[in-house]
Coordinates of C-alpha atoms in Angstrom, one line a residue:
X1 CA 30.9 41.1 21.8
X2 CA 33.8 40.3 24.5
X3 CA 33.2 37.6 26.8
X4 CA 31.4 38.2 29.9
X5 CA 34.3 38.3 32.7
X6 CA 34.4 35.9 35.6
X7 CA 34.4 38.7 37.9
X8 CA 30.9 39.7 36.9
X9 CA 28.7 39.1 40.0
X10 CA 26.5 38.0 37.2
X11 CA 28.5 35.6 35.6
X12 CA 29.6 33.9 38.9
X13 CA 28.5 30.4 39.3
X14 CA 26.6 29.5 42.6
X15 CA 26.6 25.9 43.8
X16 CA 24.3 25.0 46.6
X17 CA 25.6 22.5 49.4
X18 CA 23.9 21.2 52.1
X19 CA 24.3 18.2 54.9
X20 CA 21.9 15.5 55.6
X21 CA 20.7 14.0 58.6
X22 CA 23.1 11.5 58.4
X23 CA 25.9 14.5 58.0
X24 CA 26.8 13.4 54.5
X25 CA 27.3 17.1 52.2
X26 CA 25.5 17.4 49.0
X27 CA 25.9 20.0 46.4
X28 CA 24.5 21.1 43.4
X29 CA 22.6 23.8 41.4
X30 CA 19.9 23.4 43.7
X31 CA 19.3 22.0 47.0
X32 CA 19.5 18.0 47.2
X33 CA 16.2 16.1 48.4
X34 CA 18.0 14.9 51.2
X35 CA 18.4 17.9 53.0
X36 CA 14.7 18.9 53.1
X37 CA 15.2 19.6 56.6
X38 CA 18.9 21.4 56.7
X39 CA 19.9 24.7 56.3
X40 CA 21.6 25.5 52.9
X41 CA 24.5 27.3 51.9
X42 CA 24.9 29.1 48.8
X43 CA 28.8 29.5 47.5
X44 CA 30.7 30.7 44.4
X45 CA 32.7 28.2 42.3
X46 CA 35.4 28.6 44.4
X47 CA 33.6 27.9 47.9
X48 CA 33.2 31.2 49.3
X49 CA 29.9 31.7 51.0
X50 CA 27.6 34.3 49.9
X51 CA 24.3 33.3 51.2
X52 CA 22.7 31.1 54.0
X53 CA 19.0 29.6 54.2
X54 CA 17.8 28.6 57.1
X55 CA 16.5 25.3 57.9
X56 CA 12.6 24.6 57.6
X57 CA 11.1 25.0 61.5
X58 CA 10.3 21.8 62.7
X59 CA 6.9 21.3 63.9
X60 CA 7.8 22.4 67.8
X61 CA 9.5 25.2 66.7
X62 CA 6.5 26.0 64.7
X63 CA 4.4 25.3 68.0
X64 CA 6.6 27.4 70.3
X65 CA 6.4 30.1 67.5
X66 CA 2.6 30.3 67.3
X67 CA 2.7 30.1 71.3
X68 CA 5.3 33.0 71.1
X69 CA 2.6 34.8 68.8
X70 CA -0.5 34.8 70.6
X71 CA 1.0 35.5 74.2
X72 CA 2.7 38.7 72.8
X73 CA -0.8 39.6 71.0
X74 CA -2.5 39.1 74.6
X75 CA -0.1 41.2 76.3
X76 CA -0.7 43.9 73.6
X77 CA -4.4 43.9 74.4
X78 CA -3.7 44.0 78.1
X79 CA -1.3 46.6 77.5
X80 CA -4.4 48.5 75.5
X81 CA -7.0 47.4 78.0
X82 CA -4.9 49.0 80.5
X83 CA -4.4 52.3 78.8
X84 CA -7.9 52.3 78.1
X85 CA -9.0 52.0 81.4
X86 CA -6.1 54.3 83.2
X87 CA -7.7 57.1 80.2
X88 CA -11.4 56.4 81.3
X89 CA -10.0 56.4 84.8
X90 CA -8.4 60.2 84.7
X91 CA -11.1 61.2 82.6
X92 CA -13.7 60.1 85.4
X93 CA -12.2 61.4 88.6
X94 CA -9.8 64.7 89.2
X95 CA -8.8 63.7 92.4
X96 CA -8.2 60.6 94.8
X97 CA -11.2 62.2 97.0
X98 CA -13.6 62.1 94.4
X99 CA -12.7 58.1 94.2
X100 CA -13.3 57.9 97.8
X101 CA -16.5 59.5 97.9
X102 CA -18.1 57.7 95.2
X103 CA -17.0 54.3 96.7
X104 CA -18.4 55.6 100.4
X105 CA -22.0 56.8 98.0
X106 CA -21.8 53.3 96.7
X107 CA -21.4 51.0 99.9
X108 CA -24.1 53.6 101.9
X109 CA -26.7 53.0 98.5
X110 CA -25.6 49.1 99.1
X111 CA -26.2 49.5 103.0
X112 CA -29.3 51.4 102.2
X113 CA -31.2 48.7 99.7
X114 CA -30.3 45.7 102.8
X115 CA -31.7 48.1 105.2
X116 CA -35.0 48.3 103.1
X117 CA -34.9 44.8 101.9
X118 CA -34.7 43.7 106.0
X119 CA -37.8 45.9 106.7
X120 CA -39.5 44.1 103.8
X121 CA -38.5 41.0 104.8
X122 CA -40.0 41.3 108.9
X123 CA -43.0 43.0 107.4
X124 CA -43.5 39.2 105.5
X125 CA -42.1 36.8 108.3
X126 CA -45.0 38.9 110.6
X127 CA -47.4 38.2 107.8
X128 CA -46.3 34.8 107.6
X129 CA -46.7 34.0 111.5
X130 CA -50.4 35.1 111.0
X131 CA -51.0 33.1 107.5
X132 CA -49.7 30.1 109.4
X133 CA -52.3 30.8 112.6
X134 CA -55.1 31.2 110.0
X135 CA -54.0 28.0 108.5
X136 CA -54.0 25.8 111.6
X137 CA -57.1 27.7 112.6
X138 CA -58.9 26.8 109.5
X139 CA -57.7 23.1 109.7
X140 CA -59.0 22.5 113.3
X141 CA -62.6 24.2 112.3
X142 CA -63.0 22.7 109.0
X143 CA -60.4 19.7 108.5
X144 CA -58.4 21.6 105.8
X145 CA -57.1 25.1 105.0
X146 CA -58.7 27.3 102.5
X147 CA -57.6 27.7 99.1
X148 CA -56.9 31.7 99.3
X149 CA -54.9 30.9 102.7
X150 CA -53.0 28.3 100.7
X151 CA -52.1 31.1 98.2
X152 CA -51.1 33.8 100.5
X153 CA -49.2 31.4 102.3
X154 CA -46.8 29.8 99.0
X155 CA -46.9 33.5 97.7
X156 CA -45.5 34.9 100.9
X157 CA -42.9 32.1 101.1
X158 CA -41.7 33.2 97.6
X159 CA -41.5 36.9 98.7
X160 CA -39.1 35.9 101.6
X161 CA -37.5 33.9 99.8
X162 CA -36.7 36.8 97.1
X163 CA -35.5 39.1 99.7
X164 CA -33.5 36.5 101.3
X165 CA -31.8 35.7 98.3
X166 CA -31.2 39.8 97.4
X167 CA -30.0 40.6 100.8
X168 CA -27.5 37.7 100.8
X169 CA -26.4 39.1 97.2
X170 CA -25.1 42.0 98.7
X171 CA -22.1 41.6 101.0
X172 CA -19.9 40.3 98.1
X173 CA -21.4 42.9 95.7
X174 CA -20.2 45.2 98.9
X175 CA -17.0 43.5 98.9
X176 CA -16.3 43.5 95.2
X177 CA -17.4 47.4 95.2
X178 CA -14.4 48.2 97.9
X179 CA -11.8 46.3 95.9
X180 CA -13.2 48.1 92.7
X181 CA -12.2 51.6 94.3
X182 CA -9.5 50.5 96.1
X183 CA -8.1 49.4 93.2
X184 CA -9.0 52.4 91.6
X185 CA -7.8 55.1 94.0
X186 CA -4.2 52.8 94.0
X187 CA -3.7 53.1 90.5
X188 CA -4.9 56.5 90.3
X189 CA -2.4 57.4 92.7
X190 CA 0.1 55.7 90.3
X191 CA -0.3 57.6 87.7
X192 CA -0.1 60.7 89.3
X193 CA 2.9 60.0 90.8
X194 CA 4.7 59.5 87.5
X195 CA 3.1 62.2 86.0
X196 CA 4.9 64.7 88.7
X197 CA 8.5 65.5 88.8
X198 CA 10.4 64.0 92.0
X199 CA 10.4 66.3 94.6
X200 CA 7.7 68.5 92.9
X201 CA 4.2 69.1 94.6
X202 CA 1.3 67.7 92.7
X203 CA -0.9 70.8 92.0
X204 CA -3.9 71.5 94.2
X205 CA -7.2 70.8 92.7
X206 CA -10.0 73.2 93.7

C-alpha cells in the first residue's frame, strides 16, 4: 500500500514542550518531569501549536476555587430559600391588609397573654404578702414556721417567678413579631410592584 502522507492529521508527529521553573524549555513525546507544574504545549514537527494544557492549580488556587464553590452553592440556596418563602408568602396573604391585620391579631394576642399573666402575677404577690404575715406570725407564737407555710411560701415564689420570667419574654417576642410583618408587608409589596406594568393599577382585591 502507498505511504501514509505527511499531511495526514494522523500521521503528523506531535512533540510536547514545556518550560521549567527555572525557564529552561523541554520537549519531547511527552511532558518532561521538570515541568510538573507548567502548562504544556503540544506542536507538530514543524512547531506550530495545536494544543495547550493548562498548568496543574497550585494549592491556593485550588483553595480559592473550593471557596469560589461553596459561596456560589450558598447563594443558590439563598436564592431558593428566597423563592420559597416569596411563594409561601403570596400563597398566604392576597393583599398588604391581610398582612397588617394578622400582625395587629398577633401583637393584641401578645398584649393579651401579659395582661393575664400581670393579673396572675398580683393575685400571687397578694398571696405572698399574707404567706409572709403567717410566717412571722407563726415564728413569734411558736419559734419557727410551719412546714405547710414553708411550702406555700417556696411554691409561691416559683409561681412568681414563672410569670416573671414569661411576661419579660414577651416584649422581644413583640418586637421580633413587628419586624416579622414588617418585613413581610415590604417584600410583599415588592413583588407586587414588579408583577404590575409601570403606570398600570394593581387590580382591586374584593
Amino acid at each position: 500500500p502507498p505511504a501514509a502522507s505527511a499531511a495526514d492529521p494522523g500521521q503528523v508527529q506531535k512533540i510536547q514542550k514545556c518550560q521549567d521553573a527555572g525557564g529552561q524549555w523541554h520537549y519531547g513525546d511527552t511532558a518532561a518531569e521538570e515541568c510538573a507544574k507548567s502548562k504544556v504545549i503540544e506542536i507538530t514537527g514543524k512547531g506550530v501549536p495545536v494544543k495547550e494544557i493548562a498548568a496543574p492549580l497550585t494549592a491556593e488556587q485550588l483553595k480559592e476555587r473550593e471557596q469560589d464553590r461553596q459561596e456560589k452553592e450558598q447563594e443558590q440556596r439563598r436564592t431558593e430559600d428566597r423563592a420559597r418563602r416569596d411563594k409561601q408568602l403570596l400563597a398566604t396573604y392576597g393583599h398588604e391588609d391581610d398582612i397588617t391585620q394578622t400582625r395587629d391579631r398577633k401583637l393584641a394576642e401578645i398584649d393579651a397573654q401579659v395582661r393575664a399573666s400581670s393579673e396572675t402575677l398580683t393575685a400571687l404577690r397578694a398571696a405572698l404578702t399574707r404567706y409572709l404575715a403567717q410566717a412571722s406570725e407563726e415564728s413569734r407564737a411558736t419559734g419557727r414556721t410551719s412546714a405547710q407555710t414553708t411550702i406555700n411560701l417556696a411554691k409561691t415564689k416559683g409561681q412568681i417567678a414563672k410569670q416573671e420570667a414569661f411576661i419579660q419574654s414577651k416584649a422581644p417576642e413583640k418586637e421580633s413579631a413587628r419586624q416579622q410583618y414588617q418585613a413581610d408587608l415590604e417584600r410583599f409589596r415588592e413583588i407586587k410592584s414588579r408583577a404590575t406594568p409601570t403606570g398600570a393599577t394593581p387590580p382591586k382585591v374584593p
